[in-house]
PDB file of C-alpha atoms and ligand atoms in Angstrom:
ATOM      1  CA  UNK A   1       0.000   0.000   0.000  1.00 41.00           C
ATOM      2  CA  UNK A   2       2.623   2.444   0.968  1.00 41.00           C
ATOM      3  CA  UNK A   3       5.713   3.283  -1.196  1.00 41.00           C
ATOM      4  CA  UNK A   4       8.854   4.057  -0.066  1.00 41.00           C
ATOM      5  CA  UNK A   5       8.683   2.446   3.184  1.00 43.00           C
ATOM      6  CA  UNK A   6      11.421   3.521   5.682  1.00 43.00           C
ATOM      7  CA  UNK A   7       9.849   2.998   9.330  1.00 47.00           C
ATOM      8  CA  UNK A   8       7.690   1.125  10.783  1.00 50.00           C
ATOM      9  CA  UNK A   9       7.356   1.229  14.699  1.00 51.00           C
ATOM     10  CA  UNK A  10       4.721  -0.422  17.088  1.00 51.00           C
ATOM     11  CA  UNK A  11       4.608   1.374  20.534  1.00 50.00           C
ATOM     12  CA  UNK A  12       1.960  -0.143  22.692  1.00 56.00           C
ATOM     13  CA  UNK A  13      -1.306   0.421  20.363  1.00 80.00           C
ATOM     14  CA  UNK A  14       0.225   3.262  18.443  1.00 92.00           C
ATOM     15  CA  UNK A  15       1.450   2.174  14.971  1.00 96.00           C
ATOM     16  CA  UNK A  16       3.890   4.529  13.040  1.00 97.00           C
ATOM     17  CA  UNK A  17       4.772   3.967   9.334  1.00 96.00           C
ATOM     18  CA  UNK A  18       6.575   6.968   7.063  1.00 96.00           C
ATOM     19  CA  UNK A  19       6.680   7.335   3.589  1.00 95.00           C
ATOM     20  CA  UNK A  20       8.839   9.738   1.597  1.00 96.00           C
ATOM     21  CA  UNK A  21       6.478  11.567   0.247  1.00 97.00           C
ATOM     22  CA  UNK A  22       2.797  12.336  -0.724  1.00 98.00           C
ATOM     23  CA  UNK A  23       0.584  15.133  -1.254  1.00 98.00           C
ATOM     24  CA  UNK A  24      -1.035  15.117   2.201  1.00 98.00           C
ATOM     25  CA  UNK A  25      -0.760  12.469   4.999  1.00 98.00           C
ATOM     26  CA  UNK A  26      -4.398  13.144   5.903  1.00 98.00           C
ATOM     27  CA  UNK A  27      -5.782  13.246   2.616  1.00 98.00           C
ATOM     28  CA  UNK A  28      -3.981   9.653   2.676  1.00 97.00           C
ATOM     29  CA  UNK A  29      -5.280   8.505   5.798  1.00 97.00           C
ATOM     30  CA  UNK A  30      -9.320   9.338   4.703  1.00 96.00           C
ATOM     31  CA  UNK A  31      -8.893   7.258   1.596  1.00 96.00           C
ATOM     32  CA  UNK A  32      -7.075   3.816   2.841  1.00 96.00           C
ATOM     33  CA  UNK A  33      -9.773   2.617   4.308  1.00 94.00           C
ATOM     34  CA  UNK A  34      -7.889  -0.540   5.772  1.00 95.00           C
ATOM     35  CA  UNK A  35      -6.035   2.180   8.312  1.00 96.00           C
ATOM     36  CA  UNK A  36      -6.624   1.039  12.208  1.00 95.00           C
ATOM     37  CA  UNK A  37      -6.609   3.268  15.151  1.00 96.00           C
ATOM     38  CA  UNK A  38      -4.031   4.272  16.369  1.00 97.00           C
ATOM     39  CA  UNK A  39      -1.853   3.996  12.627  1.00 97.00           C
ATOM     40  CA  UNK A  40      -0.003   6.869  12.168  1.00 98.00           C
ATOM     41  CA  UNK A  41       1.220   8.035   9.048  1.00 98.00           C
ATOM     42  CA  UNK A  42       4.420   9.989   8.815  1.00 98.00           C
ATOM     43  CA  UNK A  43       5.753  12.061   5.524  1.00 98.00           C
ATOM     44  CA  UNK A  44       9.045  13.861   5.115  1.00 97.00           C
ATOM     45  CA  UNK A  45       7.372  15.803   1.999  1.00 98.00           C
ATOM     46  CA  UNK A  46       3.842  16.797   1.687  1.00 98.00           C
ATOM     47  CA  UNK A  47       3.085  18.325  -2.084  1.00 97.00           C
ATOM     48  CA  UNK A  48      -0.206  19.377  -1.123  1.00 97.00           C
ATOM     49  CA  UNK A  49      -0.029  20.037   2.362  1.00 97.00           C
ATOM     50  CA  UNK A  50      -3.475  21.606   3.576  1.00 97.00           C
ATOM     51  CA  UNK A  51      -3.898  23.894   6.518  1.00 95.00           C
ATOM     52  CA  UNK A  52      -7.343  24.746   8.208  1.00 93.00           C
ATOM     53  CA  UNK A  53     -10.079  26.214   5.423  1.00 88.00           C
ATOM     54  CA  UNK A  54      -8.529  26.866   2.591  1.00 89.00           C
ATOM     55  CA  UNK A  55      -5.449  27.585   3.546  1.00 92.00           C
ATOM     56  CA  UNK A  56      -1.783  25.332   2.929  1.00 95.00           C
ATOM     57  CA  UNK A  57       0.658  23.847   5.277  1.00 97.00           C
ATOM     58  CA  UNK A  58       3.972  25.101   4.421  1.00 97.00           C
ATOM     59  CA  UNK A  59       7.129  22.367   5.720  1.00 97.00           C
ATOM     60  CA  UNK A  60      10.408  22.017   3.883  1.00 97.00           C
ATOM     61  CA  UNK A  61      11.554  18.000   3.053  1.00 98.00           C
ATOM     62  CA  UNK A  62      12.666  16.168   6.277  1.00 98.00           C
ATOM     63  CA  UNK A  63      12.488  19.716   8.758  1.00 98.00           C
ATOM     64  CA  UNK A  64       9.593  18.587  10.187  1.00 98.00           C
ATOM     65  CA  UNK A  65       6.637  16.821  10.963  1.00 98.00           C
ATOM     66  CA  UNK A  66       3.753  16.598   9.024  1.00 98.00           C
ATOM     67  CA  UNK A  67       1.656  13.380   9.953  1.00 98.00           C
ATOM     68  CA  UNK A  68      -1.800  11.487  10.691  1.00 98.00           C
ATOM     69  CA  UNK A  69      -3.260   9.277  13.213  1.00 98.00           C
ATOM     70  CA  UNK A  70      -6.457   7.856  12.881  1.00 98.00           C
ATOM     71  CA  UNK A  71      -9.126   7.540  15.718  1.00 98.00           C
ATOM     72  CA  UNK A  72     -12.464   5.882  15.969  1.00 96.00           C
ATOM     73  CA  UNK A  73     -13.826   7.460  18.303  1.00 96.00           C
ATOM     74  CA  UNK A  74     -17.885   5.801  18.266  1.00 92.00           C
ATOM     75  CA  UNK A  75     -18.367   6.450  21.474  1.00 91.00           C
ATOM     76  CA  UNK A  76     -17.827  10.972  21.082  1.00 93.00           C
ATOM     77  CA  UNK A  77     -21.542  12.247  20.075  1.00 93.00           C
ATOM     78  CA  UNK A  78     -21.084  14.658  17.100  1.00 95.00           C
ATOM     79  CA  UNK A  79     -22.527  17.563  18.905  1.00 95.00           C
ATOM     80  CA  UNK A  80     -18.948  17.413  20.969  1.00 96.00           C
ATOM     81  CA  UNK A  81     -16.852  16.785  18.167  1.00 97.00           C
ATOM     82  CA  UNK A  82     -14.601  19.726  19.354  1.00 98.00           C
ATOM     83  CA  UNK A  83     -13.688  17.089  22.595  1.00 98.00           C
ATOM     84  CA  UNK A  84     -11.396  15.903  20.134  1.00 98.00           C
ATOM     85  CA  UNK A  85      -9.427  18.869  19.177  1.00 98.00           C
ATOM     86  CA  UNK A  86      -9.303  19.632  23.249  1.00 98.00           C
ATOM     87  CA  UNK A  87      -7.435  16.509  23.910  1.00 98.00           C
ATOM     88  CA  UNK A  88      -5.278  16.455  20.432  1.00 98.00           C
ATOM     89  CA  UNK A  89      -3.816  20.329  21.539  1.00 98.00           C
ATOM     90  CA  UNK A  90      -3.565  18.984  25.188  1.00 98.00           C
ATOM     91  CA  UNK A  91      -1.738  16.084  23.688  1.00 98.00           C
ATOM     92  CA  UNK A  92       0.496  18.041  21.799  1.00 98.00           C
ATOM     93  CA  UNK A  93       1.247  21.095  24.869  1.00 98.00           C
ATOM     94  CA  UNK A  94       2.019  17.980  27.470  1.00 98.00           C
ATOM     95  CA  UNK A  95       4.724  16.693  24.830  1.00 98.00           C
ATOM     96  CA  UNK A  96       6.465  20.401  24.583  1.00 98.00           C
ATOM     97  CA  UNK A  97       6.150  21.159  28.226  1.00 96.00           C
ATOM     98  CA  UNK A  98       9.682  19.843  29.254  1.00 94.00           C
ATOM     99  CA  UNK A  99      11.181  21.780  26.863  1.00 91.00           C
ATOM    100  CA  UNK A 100       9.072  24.457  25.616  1.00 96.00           C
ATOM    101  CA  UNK A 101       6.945  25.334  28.467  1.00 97.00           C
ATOM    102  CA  UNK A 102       5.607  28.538  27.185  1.00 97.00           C
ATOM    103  CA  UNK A 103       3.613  26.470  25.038  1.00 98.00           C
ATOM    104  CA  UNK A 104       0.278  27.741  24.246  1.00 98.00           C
ATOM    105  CA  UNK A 105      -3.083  26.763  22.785  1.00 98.00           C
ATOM    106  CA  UNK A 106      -5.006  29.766  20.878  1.00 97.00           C
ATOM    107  CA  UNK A 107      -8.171  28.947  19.754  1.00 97.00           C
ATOM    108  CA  UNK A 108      -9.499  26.743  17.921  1.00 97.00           C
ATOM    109  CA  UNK A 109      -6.194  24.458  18.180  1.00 95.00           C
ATOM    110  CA  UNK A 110      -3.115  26.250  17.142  1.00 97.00           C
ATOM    111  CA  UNK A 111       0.167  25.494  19.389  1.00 98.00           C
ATOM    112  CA  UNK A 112       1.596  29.030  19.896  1.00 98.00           C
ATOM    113  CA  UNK A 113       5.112  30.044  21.488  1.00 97.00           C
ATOM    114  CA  UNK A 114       5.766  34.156  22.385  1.00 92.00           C
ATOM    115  CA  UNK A 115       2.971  35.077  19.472  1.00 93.00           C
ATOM    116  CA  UNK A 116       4.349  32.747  17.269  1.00 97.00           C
ATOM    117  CA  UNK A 117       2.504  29.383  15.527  1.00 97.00           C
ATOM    118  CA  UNK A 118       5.028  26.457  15.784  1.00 98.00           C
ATOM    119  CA  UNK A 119       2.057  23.450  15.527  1.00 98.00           C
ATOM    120  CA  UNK A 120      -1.194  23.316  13.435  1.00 98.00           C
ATOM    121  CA  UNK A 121      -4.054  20.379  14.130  1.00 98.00           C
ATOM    122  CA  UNK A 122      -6.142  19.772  10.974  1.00 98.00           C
ATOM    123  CA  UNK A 123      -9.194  17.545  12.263  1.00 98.00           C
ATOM    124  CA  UNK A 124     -11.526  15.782   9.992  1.00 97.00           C
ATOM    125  CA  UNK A 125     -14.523  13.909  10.930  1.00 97.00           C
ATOM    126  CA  UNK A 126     -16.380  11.143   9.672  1.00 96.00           C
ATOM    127  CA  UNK A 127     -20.056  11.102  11.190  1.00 93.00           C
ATOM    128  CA  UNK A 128     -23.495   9.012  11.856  1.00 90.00           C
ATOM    129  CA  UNK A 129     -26.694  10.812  12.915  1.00 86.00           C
ATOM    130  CA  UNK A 130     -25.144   9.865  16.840  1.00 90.00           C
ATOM    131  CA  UNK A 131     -21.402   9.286  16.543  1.00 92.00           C
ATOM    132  CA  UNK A 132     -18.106  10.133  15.230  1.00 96.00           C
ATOM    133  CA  UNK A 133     -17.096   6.741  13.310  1.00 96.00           C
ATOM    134  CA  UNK A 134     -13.628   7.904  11.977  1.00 98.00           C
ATOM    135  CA  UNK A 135     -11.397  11.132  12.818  1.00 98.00           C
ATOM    136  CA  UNK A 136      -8.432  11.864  10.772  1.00 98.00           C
ATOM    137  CA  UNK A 137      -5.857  14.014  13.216  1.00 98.00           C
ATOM    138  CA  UNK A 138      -3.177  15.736  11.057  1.00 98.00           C
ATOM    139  CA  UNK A 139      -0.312  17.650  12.713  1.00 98.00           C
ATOM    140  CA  UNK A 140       2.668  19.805  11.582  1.00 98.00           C
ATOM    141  CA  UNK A 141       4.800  20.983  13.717  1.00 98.00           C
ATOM    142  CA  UNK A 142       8.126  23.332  12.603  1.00 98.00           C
ATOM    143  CA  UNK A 143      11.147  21.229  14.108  1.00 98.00           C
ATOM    144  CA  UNK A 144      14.545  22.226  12.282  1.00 98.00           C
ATOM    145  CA  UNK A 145      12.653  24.801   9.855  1.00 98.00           C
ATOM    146  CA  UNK A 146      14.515  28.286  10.333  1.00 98.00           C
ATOM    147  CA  UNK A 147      12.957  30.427   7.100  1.00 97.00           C
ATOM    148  CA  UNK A 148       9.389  30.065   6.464  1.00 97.00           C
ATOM    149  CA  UNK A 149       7.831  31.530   2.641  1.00 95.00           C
ATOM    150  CA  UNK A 150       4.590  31.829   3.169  1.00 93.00           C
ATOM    151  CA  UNK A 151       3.567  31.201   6.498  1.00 93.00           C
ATOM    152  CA  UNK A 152       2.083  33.998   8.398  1.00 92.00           C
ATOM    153  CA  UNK A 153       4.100  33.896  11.803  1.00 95.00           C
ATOM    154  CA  UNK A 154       5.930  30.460  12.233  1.00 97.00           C
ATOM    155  CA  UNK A 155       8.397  29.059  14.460  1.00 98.00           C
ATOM    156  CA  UNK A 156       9.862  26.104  15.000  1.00 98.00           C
ATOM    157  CA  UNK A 157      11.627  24.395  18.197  1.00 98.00           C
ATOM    158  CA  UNK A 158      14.751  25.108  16.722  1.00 98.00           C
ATOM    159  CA  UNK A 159      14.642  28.859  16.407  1.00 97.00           C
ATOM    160  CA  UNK A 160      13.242  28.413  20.183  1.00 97.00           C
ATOM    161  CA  UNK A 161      15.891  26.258  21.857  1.00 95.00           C
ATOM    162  CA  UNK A 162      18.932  26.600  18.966  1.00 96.00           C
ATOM    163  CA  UNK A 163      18.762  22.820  19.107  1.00 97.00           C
ATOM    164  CA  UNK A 164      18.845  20.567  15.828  1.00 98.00           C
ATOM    165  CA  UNK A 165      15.838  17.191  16.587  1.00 97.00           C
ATOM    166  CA  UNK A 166      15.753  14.147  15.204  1.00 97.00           C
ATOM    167  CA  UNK A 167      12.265  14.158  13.458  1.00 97.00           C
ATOM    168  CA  UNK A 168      11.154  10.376  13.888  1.00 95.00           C
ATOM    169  CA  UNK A 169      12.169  10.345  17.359  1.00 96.00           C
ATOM    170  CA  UNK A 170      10.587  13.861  18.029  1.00 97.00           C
ATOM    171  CA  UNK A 171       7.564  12.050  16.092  1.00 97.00           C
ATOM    172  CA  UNK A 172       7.280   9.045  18.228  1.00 96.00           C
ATOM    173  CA  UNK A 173       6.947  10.657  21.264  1.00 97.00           C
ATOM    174  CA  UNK A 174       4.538  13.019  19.831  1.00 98.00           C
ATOM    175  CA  UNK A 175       2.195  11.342  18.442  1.00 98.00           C
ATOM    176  CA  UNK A 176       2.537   8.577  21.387  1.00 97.00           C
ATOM    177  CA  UNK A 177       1.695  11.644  23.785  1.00 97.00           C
ATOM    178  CA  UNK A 178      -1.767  12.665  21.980  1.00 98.00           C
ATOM    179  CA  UNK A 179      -2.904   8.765  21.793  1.00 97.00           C
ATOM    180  CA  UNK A 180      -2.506   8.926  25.216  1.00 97.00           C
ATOM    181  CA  UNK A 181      -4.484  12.433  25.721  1.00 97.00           C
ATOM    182  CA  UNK A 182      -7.237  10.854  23.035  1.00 97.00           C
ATOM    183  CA  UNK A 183      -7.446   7.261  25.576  1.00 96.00           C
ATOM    184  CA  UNK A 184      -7.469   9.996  28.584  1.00 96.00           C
ATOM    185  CA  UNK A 185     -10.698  12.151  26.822  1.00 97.00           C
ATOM    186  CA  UNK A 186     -12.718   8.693  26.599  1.00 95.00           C
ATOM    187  CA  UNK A 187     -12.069   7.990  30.525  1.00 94.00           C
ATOM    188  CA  UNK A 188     -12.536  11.350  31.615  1.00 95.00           C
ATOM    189  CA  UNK A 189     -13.696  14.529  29.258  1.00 96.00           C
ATOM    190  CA  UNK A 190     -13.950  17.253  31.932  1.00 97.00           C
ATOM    191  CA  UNK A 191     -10.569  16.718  32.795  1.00 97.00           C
ATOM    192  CA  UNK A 192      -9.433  17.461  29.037  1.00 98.00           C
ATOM    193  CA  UNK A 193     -11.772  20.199  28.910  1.00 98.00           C
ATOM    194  CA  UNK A 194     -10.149  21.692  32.346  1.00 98.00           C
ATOM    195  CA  UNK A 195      -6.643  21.477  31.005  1.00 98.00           C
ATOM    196  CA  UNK A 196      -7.929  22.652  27.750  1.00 98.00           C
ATOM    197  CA  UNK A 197      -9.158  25.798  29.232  1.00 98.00           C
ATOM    198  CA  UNK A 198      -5.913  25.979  31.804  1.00 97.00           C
ATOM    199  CA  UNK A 199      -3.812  26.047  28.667  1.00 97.00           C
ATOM    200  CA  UNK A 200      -5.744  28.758  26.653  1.00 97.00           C
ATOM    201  CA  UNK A 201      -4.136  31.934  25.272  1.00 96.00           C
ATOM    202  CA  UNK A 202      -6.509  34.944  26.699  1.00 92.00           C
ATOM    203  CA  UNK A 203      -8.449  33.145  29.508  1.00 94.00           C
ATOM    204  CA  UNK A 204      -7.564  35.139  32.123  1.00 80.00           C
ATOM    205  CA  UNK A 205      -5.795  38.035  30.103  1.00 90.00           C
ATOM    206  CA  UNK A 206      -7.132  40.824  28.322  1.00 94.00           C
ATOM    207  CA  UNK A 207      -6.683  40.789  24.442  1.00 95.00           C
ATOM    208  CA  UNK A 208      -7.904  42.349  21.452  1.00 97.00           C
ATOM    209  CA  UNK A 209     -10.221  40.629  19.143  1.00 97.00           C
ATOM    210  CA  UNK A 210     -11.588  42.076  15.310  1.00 97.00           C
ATOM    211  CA  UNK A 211     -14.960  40.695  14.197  1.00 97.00           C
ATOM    212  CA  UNK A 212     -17.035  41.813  11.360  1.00 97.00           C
ATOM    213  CA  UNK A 213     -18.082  45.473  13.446  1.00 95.00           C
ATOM    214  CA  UNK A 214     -14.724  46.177  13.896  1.00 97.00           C
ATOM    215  CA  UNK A 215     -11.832  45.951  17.143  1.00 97.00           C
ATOM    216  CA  UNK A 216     -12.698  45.147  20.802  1.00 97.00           C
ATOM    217  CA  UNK A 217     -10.935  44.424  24.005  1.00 97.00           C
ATOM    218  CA  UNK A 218     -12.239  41.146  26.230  1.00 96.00           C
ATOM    219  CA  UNK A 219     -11.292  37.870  27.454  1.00 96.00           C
ATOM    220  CA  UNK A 220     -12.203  34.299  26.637  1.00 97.00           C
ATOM    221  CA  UNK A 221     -14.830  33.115  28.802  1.00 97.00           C
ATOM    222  CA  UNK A 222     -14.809  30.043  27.622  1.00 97.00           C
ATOM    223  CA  UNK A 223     -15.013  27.306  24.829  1.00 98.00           C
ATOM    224  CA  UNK A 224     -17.583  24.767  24.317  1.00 98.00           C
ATOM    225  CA  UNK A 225     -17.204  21.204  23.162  1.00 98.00           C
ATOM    226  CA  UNK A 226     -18.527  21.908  19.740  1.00 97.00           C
ATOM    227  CA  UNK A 227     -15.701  24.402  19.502  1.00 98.00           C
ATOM    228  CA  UNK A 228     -18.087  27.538  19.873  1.00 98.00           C
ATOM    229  CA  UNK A 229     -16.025  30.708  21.367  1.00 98.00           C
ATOM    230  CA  UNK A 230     -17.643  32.759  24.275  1.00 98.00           C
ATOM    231  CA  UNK A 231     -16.099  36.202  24.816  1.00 97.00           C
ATOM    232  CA  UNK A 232     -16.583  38.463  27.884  1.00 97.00           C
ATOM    233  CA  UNK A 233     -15.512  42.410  26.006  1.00 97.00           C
ATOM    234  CA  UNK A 234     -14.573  45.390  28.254  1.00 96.00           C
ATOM    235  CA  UNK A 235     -18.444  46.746  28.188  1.00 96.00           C
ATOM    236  CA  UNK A 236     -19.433  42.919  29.618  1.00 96.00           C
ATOM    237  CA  UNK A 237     -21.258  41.948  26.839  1.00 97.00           C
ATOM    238  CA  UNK A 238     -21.094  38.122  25.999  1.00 97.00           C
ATOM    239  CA  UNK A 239     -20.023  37.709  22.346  1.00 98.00           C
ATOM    240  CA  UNK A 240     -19.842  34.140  21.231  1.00 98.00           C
ATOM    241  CA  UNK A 241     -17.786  32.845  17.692  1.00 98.00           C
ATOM    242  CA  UNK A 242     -17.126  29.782  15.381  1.00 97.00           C
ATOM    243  CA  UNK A 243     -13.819  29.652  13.357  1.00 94.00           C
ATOM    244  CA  UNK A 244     -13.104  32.149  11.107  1.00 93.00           C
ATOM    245  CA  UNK A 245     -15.684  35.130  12.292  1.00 97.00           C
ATOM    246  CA  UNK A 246     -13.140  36.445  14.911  1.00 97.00           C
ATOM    247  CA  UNK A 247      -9.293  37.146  15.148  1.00 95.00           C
ATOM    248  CA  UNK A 248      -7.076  37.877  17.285  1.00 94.00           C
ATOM    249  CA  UNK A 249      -5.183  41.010  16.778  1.00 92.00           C
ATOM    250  CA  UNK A 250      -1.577  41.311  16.280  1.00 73.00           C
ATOM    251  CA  UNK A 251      -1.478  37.560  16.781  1.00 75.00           C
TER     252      UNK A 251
HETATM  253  C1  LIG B 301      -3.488  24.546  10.402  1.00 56.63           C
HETATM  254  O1  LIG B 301      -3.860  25.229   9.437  1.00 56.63           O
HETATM  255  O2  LIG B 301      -3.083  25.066  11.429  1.00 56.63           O
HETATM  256  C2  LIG B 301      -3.544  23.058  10.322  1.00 56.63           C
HETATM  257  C3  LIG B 301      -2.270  22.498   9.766  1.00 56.63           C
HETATM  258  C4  LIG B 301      -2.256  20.994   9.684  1.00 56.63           C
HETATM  259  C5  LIG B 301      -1.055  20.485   8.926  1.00 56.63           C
HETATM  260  C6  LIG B 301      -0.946  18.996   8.988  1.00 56.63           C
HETATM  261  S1  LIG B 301       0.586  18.419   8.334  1.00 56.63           S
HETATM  262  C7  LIG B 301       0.002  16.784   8.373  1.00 56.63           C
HETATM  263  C8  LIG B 301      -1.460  16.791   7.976  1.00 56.63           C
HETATM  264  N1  LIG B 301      -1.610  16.658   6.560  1.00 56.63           N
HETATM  265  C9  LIG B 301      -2.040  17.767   5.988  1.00 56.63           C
HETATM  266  O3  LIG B 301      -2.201  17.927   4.758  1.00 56.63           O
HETATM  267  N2  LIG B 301      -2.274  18.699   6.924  1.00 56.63           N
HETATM  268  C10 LIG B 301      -2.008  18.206   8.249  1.00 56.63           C
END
């Protein structure tokens, strides 16, 4: 099925293969159908990398990571879908902490580090009427990448710790960190949703946000498990977003 084999690791449940290249690991992962939980797919070069909406995920050959893992997660109703994308960033903030603690979730699910992006989570769902039946997780996160083209305000752990990382190991433990925050959401979902919350950029801090009437000052209330925004602005009015109909200014 794959070409260009070069790994192939099993870690408890977690599987991890990696293939030289393709146009997008989770474009991949939705078609091959015979792809288990817990099977992650690893690429050194995405052609067609795709970012959230419409945007693309920019990652130079072998700098990075760019991969999938594939959950199944029946027993998530669809109406909390955004569970998922809690304990996916929590996954991916308890692997940095050691070394990066300034780690940072800004909503929906981007990793941030002092204002800057250094992971993005592209979730896509497969659904019933009253379940999620198959979740494709992608991830890229900037690892020895020190110039970015296109991408709006990267950085990578390198231009954080001055460090050069060996990707597949840096992958491993990654990827073996959000199956474990995934497993931990199906035992216990508030306690995702509390870290979740503990970890969010603008909880408990004032920032500016630009909607479709213009600037405003606030803070994030909270976030609800089908990813809708609630925002408490300066003149206490609740204001409450999906992606893409607020921003965060000078962020
Ligand atoms: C974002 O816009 O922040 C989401 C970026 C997600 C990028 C990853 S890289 C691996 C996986 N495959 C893709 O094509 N995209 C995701």
């Amino acid at each position: 099925m794959f070409w260009a084999k070069t790994i192939s690791i099993m870690k408890n449940d977690l599987q991890i293969e990696s293939i030289a290249s393709v146009p997008s690991t989770n474009a991949y992962a939705k078609v091959d159908r015979t792809l288990k939980e817990g099977f992650v797919l690893l690429t050194d070069e995405q052609t067609q990398g795709k970012g959230m909406g419409t945007n693309q995920w920019e990652s130079n050959k072998g700098k990075n990571i760019t991969g999938s893992i594939i959950f199944n997660p029946q027993t998530i109703e669809p109406s909390h879908a955004f569970l998922l994308s809690m304990a996916v960033s929590i996954g991916i903030i308890n692997f940095l902490k050691p070394f990066v603690p300034q780690a940072i979730i800004k909503w929906p699910n981007d990793i941030y580090v002092e204002n800057k992006k250094l992971a993005g989570i592209l979730i896509e769902n497969e659904f019933t009427a009253n379940s999620i039946t198959r979740t494709i997780v992608g991830i890229g996160l900037n690892v020895n990448q020190k110039k970015f083209m296109h991408a709006p305000n990267p950085i990578s752990l390198t231009m954080l710790t001055g460090k050069t990382y060996q990707t597949k190991e840096v992958a491993q433990a990654l990827f073996t960190s959000v199956y474990n925050s995934y497993h931990e959401l199906k035992q216990d979902p508030e306690t995702i949703y509390s870290e979740y919350h503990e970890q969010l950029l603008g909880i408990n801090t004032q920032l500016t946000f630009c909607d479709k009437t213009g600037s405003f000052e606030g803070k994030i209330e909270q976030v609800d498990t089908d990813g809708m925004l609630t925002i408490l602005d300066n003149q206490n009015r609740v204001r409450t977003y999906y992606f893409k109909e607020v921003e965060f200014k000078n962020l």
